[in-house]
Short mmCIF file of C-alpha atoms in Angstrom, two decimals:
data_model
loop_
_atom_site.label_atom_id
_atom_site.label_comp_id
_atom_site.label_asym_id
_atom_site.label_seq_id
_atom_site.Cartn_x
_atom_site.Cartn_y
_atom_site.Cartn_z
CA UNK A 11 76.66 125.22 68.30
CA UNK A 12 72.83 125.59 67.78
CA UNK A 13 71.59 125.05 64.28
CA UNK A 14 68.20 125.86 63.61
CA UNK A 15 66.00 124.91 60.04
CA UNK A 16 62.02 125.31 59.26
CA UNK A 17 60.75 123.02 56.53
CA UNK A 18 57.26 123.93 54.74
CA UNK A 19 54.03 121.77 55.12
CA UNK A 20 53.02 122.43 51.53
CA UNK A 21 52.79 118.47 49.98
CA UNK A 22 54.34 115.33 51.24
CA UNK A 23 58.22 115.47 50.68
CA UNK A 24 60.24 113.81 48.13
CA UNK A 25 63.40 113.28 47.03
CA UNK A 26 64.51 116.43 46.86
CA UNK A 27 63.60 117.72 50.54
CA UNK A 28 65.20 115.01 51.73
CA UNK A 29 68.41 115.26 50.08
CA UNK A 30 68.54 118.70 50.18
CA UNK A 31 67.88 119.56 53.53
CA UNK A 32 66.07 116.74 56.00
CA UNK A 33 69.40 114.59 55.80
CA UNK A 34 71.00 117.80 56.79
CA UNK A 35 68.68 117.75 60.02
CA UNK A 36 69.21 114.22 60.80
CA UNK A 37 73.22 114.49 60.60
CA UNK A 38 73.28 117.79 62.58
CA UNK A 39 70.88 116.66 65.71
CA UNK A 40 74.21 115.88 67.73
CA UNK A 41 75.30 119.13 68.26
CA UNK A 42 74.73 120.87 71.20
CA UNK A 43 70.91 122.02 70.40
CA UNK A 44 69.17 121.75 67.37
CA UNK A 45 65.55 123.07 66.49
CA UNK A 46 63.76 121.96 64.16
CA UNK A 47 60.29 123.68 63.15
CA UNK A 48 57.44 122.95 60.40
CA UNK A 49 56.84 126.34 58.75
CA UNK A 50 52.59 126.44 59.02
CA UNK A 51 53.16 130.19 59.03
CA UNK A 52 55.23 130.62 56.03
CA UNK A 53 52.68 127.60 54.27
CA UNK A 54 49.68 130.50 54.41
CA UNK A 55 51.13 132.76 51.62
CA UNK A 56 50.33 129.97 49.37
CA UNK A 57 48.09 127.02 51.33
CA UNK A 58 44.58 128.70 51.96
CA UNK A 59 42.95 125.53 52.86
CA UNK A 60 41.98 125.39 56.59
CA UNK A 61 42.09 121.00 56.64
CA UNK A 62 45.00 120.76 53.79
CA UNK A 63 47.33 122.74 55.97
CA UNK A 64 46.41 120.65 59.19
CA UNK A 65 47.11 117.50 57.05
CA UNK A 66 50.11 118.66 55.46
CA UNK A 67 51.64 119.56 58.85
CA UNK A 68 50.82 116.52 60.36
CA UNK A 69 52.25 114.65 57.87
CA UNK A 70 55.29 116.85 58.19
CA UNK A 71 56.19 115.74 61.71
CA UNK A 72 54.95 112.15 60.71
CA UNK A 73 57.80 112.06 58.06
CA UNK A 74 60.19 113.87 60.02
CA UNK A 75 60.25 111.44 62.67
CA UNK A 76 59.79 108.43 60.72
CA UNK A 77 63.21 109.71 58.69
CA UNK A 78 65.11 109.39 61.79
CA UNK A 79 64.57 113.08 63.86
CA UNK A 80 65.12 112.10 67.20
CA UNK A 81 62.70 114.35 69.67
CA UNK A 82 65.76 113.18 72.40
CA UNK A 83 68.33 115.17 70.16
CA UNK A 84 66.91 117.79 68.58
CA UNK A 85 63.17 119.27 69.50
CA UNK A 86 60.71 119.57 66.98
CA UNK A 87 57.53 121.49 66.87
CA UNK A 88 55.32 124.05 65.00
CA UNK A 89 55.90 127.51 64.12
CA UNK A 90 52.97 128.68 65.06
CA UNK A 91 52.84 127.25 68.63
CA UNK A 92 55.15 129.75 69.24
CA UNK A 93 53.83 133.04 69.17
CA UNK A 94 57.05 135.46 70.06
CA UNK A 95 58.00 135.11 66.84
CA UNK A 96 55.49 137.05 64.93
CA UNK A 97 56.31 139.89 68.01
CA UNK A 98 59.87 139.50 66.97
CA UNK A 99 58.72 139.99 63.24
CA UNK A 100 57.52 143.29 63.81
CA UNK A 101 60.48 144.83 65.75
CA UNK A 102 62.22 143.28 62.83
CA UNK A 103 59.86 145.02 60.42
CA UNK A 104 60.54 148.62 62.22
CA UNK A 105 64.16 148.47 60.83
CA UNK A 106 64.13 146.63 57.34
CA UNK A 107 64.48 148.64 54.98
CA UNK A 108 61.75 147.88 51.68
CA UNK A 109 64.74 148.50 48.80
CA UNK A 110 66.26 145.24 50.67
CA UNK A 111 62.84 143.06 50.26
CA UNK A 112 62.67 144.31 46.77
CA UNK A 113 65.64 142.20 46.42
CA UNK A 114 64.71 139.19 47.04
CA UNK A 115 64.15 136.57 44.77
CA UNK A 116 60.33 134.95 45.91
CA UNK A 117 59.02 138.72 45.39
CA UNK A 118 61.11 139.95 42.26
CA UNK A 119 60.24 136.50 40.33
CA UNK A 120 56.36 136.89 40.81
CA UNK A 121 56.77 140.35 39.82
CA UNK A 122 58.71 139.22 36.70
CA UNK A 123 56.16 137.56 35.94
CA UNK A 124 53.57 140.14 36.20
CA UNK A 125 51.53 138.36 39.02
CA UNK A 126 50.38 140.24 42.40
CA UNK A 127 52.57 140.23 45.21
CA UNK A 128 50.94 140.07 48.52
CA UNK A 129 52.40 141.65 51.80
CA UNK A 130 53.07 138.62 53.13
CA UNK A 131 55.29 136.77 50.49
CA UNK A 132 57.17 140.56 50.35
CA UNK A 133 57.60 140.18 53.93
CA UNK A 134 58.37 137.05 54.12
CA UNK A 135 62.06 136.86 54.59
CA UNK A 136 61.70 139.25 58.11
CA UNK A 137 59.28 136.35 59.19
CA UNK A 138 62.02 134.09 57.97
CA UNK A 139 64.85 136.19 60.11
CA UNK A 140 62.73 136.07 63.22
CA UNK A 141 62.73 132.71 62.82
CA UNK A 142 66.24 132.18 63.01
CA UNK A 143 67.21 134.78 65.34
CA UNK A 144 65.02 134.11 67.92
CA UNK A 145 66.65 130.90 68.52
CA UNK A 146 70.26 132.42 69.08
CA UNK A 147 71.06 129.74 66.13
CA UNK A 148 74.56 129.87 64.84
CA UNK A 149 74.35 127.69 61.90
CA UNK A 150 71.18 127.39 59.43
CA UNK A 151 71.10 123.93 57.12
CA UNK A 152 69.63 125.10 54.06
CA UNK A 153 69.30 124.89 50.25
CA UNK A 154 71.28 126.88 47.44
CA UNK A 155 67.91 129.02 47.13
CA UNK A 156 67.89 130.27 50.84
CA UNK A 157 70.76 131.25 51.14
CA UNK A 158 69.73 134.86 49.94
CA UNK A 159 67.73 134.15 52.85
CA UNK A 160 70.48 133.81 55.61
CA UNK A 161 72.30 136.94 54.77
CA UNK A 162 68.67 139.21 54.76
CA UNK A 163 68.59 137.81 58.15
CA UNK A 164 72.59 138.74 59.01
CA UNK A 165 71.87 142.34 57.42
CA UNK A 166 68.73 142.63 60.03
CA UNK A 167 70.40 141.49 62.62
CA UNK A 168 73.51 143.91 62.15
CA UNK A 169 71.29 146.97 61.49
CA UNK A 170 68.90 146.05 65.01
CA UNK A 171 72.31 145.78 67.25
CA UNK A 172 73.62 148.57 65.48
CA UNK A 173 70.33 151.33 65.59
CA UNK A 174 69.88 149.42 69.49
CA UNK A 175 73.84 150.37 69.88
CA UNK A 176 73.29 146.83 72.05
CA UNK A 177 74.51 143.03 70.88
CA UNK A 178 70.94 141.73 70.94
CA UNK A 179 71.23 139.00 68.36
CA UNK A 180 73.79 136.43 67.21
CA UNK A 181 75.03 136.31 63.59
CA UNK A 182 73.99 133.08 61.71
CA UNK A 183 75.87 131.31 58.98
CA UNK A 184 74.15 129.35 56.02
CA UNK A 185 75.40 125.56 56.02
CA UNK A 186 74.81 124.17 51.80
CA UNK A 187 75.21 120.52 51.34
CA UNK A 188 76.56 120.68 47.73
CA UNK A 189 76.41 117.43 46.57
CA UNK A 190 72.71 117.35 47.11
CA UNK A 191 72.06 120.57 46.16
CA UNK A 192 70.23 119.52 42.84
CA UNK A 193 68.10 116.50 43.32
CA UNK A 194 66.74 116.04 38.96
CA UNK A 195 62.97 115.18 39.13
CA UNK A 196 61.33 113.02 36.05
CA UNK A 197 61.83 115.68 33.62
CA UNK A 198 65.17 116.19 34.29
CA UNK A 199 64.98 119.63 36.02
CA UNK A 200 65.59 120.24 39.80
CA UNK A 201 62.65 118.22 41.74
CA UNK A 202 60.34 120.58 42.66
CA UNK A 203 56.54 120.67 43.41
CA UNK A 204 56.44 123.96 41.18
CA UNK A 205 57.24 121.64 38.44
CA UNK A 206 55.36 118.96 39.00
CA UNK A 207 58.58 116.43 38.57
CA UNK A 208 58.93 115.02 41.91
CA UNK A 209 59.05 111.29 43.43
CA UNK A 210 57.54 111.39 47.23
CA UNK A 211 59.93 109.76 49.59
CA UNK A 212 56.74 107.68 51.38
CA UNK A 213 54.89 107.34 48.10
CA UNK A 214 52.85 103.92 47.36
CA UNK A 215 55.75 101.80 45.75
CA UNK A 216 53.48 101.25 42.66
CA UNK A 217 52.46 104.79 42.39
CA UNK A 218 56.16 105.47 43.10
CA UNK A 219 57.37 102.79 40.51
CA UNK A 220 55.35 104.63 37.86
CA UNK A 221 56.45 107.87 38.49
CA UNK A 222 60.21 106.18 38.47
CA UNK A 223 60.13 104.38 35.20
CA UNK A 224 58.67 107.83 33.21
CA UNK A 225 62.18 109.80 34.45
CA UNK A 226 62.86 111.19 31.36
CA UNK A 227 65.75 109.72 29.48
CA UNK A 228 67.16 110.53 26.10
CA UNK A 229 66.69 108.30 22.86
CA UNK A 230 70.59 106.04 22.87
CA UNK A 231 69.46 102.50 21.72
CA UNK A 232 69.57 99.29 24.25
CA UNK A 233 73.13 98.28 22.68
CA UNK A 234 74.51 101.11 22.30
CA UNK A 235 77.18 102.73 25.34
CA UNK A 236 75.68 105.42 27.35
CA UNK A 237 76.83 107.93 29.45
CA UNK A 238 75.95 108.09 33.16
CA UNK A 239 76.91 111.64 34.14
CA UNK A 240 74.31 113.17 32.00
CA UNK A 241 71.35 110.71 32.85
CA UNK A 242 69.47 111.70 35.77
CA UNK A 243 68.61 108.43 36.54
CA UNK A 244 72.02 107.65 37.43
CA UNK A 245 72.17 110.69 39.46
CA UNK A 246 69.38 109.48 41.94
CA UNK A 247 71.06 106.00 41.73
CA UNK A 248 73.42 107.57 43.24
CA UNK A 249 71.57 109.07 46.28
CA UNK A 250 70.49 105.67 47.40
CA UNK A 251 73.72 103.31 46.61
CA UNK A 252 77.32 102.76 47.57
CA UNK A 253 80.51 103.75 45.64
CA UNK A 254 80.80 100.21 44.63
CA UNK A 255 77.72 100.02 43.07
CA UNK A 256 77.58 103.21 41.69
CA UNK A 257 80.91 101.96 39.53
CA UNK A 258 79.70 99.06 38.39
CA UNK A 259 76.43 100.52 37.18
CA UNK A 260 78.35 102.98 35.38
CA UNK A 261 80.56 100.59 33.66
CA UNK A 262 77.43 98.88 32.18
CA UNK A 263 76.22 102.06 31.13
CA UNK A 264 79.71 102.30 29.39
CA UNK A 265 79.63 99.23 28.08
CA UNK A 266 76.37 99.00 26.00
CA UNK A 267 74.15 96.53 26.19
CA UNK A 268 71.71 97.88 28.93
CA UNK A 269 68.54 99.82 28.66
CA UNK A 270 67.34 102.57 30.54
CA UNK A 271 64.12 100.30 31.90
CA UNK A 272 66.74 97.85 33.50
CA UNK A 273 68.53 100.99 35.49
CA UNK A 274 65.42 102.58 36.08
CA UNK A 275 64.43 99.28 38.05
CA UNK A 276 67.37 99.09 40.03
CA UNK A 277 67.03 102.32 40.92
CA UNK A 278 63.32 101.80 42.46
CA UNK A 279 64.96 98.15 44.62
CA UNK A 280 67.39 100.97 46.18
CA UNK A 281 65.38 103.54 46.96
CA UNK A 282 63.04 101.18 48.42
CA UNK A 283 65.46 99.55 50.19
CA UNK A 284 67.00 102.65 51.16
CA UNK A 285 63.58 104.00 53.30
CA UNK A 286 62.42 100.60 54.28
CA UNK A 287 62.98 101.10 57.90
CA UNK A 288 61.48 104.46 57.23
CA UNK A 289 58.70 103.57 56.17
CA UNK A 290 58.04 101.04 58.79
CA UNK A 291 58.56 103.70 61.54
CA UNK A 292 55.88 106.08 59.32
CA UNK A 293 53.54 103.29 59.68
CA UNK A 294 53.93 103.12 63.51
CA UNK A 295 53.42 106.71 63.97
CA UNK A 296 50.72 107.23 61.52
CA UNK A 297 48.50 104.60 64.31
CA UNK A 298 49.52 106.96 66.91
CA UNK A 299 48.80 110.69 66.36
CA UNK A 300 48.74 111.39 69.80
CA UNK A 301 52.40 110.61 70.31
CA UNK A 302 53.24 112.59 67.53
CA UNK A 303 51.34 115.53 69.03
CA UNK A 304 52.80 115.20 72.40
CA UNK A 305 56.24 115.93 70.92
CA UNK A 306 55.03 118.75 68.85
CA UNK A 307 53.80 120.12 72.50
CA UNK A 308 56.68 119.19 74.05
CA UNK A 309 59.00 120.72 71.73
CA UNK A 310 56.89 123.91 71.75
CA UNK A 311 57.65 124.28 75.27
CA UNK A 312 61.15 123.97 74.66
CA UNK A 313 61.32 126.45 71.96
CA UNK A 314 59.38 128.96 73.78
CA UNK A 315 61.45 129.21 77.14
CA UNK A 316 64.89 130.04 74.33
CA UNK A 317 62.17 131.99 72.48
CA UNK A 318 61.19 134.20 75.33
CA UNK A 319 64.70 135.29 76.55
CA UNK A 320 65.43 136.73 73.27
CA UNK A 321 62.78 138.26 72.40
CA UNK A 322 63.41 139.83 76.41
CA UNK A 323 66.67 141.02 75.04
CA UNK A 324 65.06 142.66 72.04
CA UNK A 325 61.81 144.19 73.93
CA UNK A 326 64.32 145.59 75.96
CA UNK A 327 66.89 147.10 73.62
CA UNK A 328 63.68 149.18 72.00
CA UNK A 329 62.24 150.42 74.60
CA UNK A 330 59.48 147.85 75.26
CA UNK A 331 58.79 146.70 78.99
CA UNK A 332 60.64 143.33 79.81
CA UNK A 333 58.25 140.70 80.20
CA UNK A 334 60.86 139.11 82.63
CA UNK A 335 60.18 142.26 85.19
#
């Protein structure tokens, strides 16, 4: 089984990413292949900052290491180091049909809104597609909001082998991890950077302590009993603790008798506790960039020899000279 997942460099990652989807990455890198890439491509529709998108990838490959990607497992590298895919985007493009992009949910929300669309967010799920196909990947990790996503890419890949009368490209299925599907940020509301509610997973611990202690919680007084499944600071105590400590926190919620403030601390000693090792490894690989960048190379390379044969198979199946002959 190959499973294949991009992740943006658009800001550092928090909770959310990591729950959500990185986790995903790090449980999956035993199968037989996994690639993993960091989406500088898909960053331009809304990163327009030549050195913030350098830094924001960097730090992208920094975290994903230091969270326990293992370039001996899985290979890592950048999107744009390998160029077949944006060839593999425009065969793509020849055959997608423009009611289907109207569909999707990046384009028809800005348009909701009454802000410009340009071609490259509309177009943005065949860049996605290529992506994905030209791995051969069978099973893409990926959040609740992609998945509209994974079956653009299915409906692509169906109407190519079908108008190509030729099996060019394999069928990939969405995997959702549903318990983290909806990481609550400070306010309450799904973690996002859009919404300015999120809590960085290698943020400075005072910086991060801050941010932790202003998750909004509702008004119940110190003695009275509160209830843990509708406090979000219970749900990210969650994320970071085990079952037996999960109970007992939520019998003294029950109970009465302890504030918000004290769970609010607790929940900053796990998470802390719960990236230490992390964060050590960060540190280590932050001092040597060119490691980092060797990998990025080295998983390029990879990427580009499975790259190459199916984007062969496609040039092929159109009428495009093989670049194999």
């Amino acid at each position: 089984m190959r499973v294949l997942s991009g992740i943006q460099p658009t800001g550092r990652f928090h909770w959310g990413n990591y729950f959500g989807a990185i986790q995903q990455y790090i449980d999956l890198q035993d199968n037989d292949q996994a690639f993993y890439f960091i989406a500088d491509l898909h960053a331009l529709t809304t990163v327009r900052d030549a050195q913030t998108l350098r830094g924001f990838t960097q730090d992208a490959a920094i975290d994903l290491l230091a969270l326990g990607l293992d370039p001996e497992r899985a290979t890592l590298f950048r999107q744009s180091d390998v160029p077949e895919v944006t060839e593999l985007t425009w065969l793509l493009m020849t055959v997608t049909q423009m009611s289907l992009l109207e569909k999707c949910h990046a384009y028809k929300d800005k348009i909701a809104k009454g802000l410009a669309a340009d071609a490259g967010l509309f177009t943005y799920p065949v860049l996605m597609a290529a992506d994905i196909l030209i791995y051969d990947s069978d099973v893409v990790p990926v959040g609740l909001d992609q998945v509209q996503h994974i079956e653009v890419t299915r409906d692509l890949a169906q109407r190519f082998n079908h108008i190509y009368d030729t099996e060019v490209f394999v069928l990939p299925k969405a995997q959702v991890l549903e318990s983290s599907a909806k990481v609550p940020g400070t306010d309450g509301e799904k973690m996002s950077k859009s919404y300015d509610n999120t809590i960085e997973v290698f943020e400075a611990t005072k910086k991060q302590r801050k941010k932790i202690m202003s998750i909004k919680t509702d008004s119940t007084p110190v003695e009275d009993p509160k209830d843990p499944d509708s406090c979000a600071v219970y749900t990210l105590f969650r994320l970071f603790s085990t079952e037996d400590e999960q109970a007992e926190l939520a019998e003294r919620y029950r109970a009465g008798g302890m504030g918000y403030g004290e769970a609010k601390k607790l929940l900053h000693e796990h998470a802390l506790a719960y990236f230490a090792e992390a964060r050590q490894r960060r540190a280590d690989l932050e001092a040597h960039p060119e490691r980092v960048e060797e990998i990025l190379q080295n998983g390029a390379a990879q990427a580009r020899n499975k790259a190459a044969e199916v984007l062969d198979r496609a040039r092929t199946a159109c009428g495009l000279k093989s670049r194999s002959h």
